[in-house]
Short mmCIF file of C-alpha atoms in Angstrom, two decimals:
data_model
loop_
_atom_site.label_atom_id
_atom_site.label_comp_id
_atom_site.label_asym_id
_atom_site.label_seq_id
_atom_site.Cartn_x
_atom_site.Cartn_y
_atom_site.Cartn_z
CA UNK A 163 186.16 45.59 128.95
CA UNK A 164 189.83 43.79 128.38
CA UNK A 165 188.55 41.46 131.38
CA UNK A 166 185.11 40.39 130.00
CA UNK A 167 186.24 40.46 126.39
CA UNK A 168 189.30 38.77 126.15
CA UNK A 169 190.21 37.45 129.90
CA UNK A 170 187.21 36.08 130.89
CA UNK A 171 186.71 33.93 127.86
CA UNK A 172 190.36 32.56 128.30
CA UNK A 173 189.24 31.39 131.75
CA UNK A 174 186.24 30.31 131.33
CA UNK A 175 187.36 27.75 128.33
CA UNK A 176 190.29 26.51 130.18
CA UNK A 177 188.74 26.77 133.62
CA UNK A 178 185.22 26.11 133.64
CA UNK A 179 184.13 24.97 136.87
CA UNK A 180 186.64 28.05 138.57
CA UNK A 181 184.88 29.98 141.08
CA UNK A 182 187.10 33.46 141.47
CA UNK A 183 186.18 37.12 141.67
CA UNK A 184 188.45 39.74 139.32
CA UNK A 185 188.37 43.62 139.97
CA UNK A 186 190.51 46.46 140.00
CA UNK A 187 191.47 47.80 143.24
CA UNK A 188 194.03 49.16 145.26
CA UNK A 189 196.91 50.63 144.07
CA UNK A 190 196.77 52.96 141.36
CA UNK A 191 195.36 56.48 140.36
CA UNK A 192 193.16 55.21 138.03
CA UNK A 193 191.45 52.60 141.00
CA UNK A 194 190.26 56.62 142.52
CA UNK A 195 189.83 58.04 139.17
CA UNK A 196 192.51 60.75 139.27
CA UNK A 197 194.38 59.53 136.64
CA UNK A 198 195.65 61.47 133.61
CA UNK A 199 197.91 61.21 130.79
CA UNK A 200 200.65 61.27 133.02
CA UNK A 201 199.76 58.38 134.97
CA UNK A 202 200.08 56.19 131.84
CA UNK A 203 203.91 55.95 132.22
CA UNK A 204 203.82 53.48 134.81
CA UNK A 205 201.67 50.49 135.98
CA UNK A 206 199.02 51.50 133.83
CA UNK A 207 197.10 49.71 130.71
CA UNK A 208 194.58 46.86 130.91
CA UNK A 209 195.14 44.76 134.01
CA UNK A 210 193.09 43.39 136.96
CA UNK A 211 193.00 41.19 140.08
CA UNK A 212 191.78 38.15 139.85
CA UNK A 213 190.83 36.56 143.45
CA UNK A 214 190.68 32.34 144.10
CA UNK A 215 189.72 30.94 146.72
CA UNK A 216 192.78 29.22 148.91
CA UNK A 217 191.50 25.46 148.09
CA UNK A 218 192.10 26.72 144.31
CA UNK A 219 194.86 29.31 144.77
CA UNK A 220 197.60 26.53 143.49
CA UNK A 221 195.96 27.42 139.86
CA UNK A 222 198.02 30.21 140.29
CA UNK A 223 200.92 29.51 138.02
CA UNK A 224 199.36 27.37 135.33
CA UNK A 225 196.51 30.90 134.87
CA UNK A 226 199.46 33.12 134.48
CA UNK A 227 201.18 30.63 132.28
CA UNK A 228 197.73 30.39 130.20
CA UNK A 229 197.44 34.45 130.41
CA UNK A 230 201.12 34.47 129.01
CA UNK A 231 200.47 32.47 126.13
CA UNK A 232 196.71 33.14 125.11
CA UNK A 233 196.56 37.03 125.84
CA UNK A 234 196.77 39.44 122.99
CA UNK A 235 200.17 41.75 122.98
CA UNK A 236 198.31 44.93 122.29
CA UNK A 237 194.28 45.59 123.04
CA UNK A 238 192.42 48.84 122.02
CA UNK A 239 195.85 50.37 121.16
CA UNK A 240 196.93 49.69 124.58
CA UNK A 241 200.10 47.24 125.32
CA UNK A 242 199.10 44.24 127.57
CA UNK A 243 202.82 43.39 128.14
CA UNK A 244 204.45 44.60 130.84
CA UNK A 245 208.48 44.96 131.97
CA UNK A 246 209.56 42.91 134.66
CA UNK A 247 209.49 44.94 138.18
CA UNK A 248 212.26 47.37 138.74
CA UNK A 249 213.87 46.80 141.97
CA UNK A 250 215.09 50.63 142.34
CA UNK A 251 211.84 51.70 141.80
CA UNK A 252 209.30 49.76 144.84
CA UNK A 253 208.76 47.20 141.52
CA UNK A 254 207.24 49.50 139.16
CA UNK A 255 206.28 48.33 135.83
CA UNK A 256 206.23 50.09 132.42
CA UNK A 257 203.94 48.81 129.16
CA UNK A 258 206.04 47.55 126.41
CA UNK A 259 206.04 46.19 122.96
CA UNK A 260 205.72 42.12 123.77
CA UNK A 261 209.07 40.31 122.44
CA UNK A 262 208.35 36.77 121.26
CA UNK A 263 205.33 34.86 121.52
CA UNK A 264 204.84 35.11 125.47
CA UNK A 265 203.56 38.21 127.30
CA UNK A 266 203.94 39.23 131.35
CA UNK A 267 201.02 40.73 131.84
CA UNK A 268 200.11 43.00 134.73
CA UNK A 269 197.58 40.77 136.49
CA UNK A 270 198.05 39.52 139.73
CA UNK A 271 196.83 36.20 141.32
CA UNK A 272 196.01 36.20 145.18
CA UNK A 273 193.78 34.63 147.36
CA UNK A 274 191.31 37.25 149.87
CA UNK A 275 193.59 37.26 152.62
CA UNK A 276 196.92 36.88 150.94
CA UNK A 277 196.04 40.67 149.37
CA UNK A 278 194.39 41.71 152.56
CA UNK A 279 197.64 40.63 154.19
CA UNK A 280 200.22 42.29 151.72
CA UNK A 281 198.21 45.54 150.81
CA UNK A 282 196.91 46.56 154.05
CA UNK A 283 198.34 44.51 157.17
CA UNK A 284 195.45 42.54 158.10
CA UNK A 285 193.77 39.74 156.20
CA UNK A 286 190.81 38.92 158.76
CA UNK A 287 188.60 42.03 158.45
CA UNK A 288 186.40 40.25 160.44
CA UNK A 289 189.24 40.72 163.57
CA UNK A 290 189.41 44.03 163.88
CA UNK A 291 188.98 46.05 167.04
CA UNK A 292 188.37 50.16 167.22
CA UNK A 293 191.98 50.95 167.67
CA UNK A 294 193.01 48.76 164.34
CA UNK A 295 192.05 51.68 162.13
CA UNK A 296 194.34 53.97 163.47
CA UNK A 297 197.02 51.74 161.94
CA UNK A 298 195.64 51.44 158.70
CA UNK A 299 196.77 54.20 156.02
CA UNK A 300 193.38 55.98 154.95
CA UNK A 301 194.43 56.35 151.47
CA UNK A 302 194.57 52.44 151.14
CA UNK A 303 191.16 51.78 152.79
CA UNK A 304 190.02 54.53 150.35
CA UNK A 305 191.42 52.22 147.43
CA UNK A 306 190.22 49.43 148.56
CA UNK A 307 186.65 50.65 148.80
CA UNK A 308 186.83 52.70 145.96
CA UNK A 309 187.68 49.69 143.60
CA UNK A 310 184.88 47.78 141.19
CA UNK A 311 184.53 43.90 140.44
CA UNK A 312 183.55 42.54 137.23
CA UNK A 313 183.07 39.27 138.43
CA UNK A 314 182.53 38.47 142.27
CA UNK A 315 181.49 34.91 142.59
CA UNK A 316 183.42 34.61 145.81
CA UNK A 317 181.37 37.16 147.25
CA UNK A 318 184.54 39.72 148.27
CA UNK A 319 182.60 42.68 147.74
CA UNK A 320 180.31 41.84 150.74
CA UNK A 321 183.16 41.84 152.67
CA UNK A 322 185.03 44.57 151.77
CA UNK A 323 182.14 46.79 152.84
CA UNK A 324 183.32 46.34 156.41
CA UNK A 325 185.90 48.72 155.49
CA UNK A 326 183.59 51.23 153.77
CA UNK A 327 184.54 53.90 156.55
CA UNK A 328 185.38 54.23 160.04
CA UNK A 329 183.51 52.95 162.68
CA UNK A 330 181.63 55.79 164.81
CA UNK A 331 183.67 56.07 167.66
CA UNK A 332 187.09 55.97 165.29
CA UNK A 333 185.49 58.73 163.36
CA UNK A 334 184.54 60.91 166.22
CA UNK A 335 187.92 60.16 168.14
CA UNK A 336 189.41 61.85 164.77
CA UNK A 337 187.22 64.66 164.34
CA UNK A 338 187.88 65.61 168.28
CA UNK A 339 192.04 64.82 167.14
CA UNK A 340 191.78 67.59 164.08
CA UNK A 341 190.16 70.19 166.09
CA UNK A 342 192.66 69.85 169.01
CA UNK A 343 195.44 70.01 166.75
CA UNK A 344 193.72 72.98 164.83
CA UNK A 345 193.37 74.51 168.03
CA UNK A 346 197.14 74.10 169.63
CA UNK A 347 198.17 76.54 166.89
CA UNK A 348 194.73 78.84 166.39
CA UNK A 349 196.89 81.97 167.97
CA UNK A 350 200.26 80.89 166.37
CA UNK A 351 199.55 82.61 162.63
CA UNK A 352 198.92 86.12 164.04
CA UNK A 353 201.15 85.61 166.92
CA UNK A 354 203.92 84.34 164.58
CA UNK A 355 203.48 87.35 162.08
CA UNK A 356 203.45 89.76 164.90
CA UNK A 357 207.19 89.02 165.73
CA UNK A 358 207.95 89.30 162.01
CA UNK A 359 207.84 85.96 161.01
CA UNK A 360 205.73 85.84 158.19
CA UNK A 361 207.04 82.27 156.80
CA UNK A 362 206.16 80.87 160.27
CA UNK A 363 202.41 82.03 160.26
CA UNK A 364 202.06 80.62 156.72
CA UNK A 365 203.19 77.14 157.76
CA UNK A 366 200.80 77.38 161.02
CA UNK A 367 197.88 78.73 158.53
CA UNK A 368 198.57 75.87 156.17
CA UNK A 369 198.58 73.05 159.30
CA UNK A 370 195.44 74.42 160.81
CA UNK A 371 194.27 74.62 156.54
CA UNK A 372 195.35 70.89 156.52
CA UNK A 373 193.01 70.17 159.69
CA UNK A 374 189.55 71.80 158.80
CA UNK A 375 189.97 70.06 155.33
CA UNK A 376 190.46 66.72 157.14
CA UNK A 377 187.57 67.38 159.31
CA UNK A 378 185.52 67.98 156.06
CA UNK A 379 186.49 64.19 154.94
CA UNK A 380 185.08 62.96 158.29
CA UNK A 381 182.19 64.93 158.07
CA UNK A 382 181.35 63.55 154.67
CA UNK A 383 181.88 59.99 155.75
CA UNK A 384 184.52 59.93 152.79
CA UNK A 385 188.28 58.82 153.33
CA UNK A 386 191.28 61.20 152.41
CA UNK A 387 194.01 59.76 150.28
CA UNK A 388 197.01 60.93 150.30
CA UNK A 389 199.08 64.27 149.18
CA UNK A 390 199.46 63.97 145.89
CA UNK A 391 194.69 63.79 145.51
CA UNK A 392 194.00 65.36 148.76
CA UNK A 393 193.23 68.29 147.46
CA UNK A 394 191.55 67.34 144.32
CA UNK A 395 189.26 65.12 146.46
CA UNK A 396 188.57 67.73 149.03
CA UNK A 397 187.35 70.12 146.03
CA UNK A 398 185.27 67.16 145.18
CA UNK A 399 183.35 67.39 148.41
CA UNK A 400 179.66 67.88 148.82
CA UNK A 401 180.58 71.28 151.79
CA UNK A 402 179.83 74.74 151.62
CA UNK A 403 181.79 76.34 148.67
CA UNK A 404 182.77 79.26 150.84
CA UNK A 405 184.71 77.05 153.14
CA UNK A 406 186.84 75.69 150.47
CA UNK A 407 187.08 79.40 149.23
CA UNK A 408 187.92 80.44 152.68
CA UNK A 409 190.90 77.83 153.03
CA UNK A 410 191.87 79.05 149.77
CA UNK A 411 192.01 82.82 150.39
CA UNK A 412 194.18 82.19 153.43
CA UNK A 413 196.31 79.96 152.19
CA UNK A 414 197.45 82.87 148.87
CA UNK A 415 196.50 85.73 151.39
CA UNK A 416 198.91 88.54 151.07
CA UNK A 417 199.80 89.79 154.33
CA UNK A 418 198.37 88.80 157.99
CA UNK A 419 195.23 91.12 158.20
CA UNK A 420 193.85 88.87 155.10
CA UNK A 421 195.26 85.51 156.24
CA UNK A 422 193.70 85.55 159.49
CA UNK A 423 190.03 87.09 158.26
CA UNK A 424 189.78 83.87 156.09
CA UNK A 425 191.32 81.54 158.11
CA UNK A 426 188.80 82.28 161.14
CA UNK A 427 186.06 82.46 159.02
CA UNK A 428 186.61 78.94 157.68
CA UNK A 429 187.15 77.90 161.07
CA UNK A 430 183.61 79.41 161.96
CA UNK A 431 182.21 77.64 158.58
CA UNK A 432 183.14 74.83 160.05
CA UNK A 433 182.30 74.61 163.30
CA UNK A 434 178.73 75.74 162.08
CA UNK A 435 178.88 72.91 159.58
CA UNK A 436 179.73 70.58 163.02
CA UNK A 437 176.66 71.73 164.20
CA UNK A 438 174.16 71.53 161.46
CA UNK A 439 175.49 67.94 161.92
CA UNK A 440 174.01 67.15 165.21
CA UNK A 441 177.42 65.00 166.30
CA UNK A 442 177.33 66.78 169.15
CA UNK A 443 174.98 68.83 171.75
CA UNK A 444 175.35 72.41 169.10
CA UNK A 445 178.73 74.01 170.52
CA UNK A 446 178.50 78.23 170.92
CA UNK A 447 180.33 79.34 168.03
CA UNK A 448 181.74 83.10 167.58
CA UNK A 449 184.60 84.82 166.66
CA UNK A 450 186.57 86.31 169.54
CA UNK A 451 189.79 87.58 170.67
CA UNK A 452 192.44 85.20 172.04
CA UNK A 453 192.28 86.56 175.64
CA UNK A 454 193.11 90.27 175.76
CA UNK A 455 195.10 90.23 172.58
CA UNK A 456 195.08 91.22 169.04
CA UNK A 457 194.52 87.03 167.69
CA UNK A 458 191.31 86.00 166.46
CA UNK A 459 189.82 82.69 167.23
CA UNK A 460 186.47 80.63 168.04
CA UNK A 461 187.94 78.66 170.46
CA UNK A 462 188.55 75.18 168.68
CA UNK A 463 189.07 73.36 171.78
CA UNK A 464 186.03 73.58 172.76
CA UNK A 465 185.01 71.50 169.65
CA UNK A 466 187.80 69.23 170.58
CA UNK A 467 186.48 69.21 174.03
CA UNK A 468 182.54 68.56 172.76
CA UNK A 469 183.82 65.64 170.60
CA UNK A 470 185.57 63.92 173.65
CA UNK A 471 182.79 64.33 175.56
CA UNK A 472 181.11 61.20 173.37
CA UNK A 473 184.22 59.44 173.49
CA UNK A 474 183.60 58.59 177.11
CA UNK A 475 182.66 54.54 177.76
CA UNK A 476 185.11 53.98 174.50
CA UNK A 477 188.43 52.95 174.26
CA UNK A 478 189.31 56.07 173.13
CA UNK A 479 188.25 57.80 176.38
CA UNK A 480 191.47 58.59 177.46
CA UNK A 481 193.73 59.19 174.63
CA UNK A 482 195.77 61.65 173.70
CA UNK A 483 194.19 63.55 170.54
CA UNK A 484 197.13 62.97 167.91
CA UNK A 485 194.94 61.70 165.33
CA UNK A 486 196.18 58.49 162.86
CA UNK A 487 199.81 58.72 161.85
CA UNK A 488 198.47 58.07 158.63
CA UNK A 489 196.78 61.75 158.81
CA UNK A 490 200.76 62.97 158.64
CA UNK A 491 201.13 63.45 154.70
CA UNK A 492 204.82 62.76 154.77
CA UNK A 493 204.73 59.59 156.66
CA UNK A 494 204.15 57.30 153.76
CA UNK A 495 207.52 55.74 154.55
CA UNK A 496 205.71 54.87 157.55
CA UNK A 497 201.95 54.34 156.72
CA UNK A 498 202.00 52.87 153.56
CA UNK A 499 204.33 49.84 154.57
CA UNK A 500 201.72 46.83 155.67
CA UNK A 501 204.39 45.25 157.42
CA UNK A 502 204.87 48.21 159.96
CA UNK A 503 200.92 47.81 160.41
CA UNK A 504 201.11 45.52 163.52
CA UNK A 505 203.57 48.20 164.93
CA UNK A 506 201.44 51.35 164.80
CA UNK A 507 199.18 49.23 166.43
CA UNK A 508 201.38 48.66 169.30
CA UNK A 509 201.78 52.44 169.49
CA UNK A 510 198.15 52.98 170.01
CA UNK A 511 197.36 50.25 172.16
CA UNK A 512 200.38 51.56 174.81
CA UNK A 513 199.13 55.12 174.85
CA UNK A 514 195.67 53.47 175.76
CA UNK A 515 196.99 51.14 178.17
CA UNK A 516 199.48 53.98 179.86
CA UNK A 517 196.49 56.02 179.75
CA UNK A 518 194.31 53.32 182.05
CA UNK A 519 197.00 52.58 184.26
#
């Protein structure tokens, strides 16, 4: 609404013949629609993205000059000025009463690939091979895609659906990654609490929690974002309730005997969801003992196993199954840095080429 009723008609006065698109997109809670009050203390109000094309993108400074001076201060109760960017805080801004006749507001001028570039490391979607998307952070491509336009006359949306989720192989290769790392620590959460250590079989329950709630995102074609959502958005999935119950239970279980029941049984869920699926030829699914011991499992590697099976003829044939880095949820320092992008895909393309060799 503060686009089409007071932005637009500022443009379209002073720049008639302007072909640009304007959305909202990208960063911020309220682009994925988890924001609350809380949220409004920071790089929140009414704001957008407006998009030129690069034969217009030297507009730049006289729009945000125009914006400045032609803007209201306040709209629907809501500031449109904005502080300048704090430097000890990754340029955050805050709303704030406008002083004086100018306002900054928080709008943004870029062309396509300028954003594409800045935001997530690569500005010709049109470029990109399989092993790209492991170096893209999934929360951003979920932004990205998750964003609206109001006005699109340079046609960005079209685009932008090349990112609407992974590419088959990329999505299997991940799915096989989260059940091999589910099952390099399926015995760990008995075995752990068997030797007393009942704070070391919570943190394996959790990681192997983490990895059947990441294979539900890939499942549901949907991309994760990151910590603070993940799991508000994995409540949000269309799955069998009892496997989010099951995570649940094991997660606040108690004592051993009740965190292993549930944390099997969503394993089971699961793998019987994987084969409702048809990805794969249907996997035998039970739950067993881990050898001769006490440990209860179904055997995750064999999912693993069934999933790398269709891998072969890709380039991810003969990689290791470590996932996206991105799939880490402390390694935003990392991830969420589009400069780094280029190097995370370095890392991937040397385990595939060691891998060939």
């Amino acid at each position: 609404q503060f686009f089409q009723e007071i932005a637009r008609p500022i443009l379209d006065r002073h720049f008639p013949d302007l072909a640009y698109t304007a959305g909202l997109l990208g960063y911020g809670s309220d682009v994925i629609g988890y924001d609350d009050e809380v949220s409004a203390d920071h790089m929140w109000g009414p704001r957008f993205y407006l998009f030129l094309a690069p034969e217009d993108i030297g507009k730049r400074e006289a729009i945000m000059d125009l914006f400045s001076r032609k803007l209201p201060p306040v709209y629907r109760g809501f500031s449109v000025n904005f502080s300048e960017p704090d430097p000890e805080d990754h340029g955050v801004r805050h709303a704030e009463q406008a002083d004086g006749d100018r306002i900054s507001p928080l709008i943004y001028i870029y062309t396509e690939a300028e954003y594409l570039n800045e935001y997530l490391g690569c500005g010709d979607l049109y470029a990109l091979r399989e092993m790209d998307w492991l170096s893209f952070s999934e929360h951003k491509l979920l932004a990205l895609t998750a964003g609206k336009f109001f006005q699109d006359d340079l046609k960005m949306a079209d685009r932008l659906s090349n990112l609407n989720f992974y590419p088959e192989s990329v999505r299997l290769y991940l799915i096989a990654s989260n059940w091999s790392l589910a099952a390099e620590e399926q015995a760990f959460v008995r075995r752990c609490a068997d030797v007393g250590d009942e704070t070391g079989s919570m943190l394996a329950c959790a990681r192997i929690a983490e990895r059947l709630m990441r294979l539900a995102f890939l499942y549901c074609r949907r991309y994760a974002p990151y910590s603070k959502w993940f799991g508000t958005a994995f409540a949000r999935l269309p799955i069998d309730p009892e496997i989010k119950e099951r995570i649940r239970l094991s997660l606040a279980a108690p004592d051993i005997e009740t965190r292993e029941e549930h944390l099997v049984n969503a394993q089971f869920l699961m793998a019987k969801f994987h084969n409702e699926l048809g990805i794969t030829e249907p996997v035998p699914i039970s739950i067993q003992n881990y050898f001769e011991r006490k440990i209860l499992v179904i055997w995750a590697d064999r999912m693993a196993a069934a999933v790398k099976q269709k891998l072969q003829g890709t380039v991810f044939e003969e990689m290791p199954l470590i996932g996206s880095l991105s799939e880490v949820a402390n390694f935003t320092a990392l991830t969420e840095q589009s400069q780094l992008r280029r190097n995370i895909a370095d890392f991937y393309d040397s385990l595939a080429q060691k891998r060939q060799r």
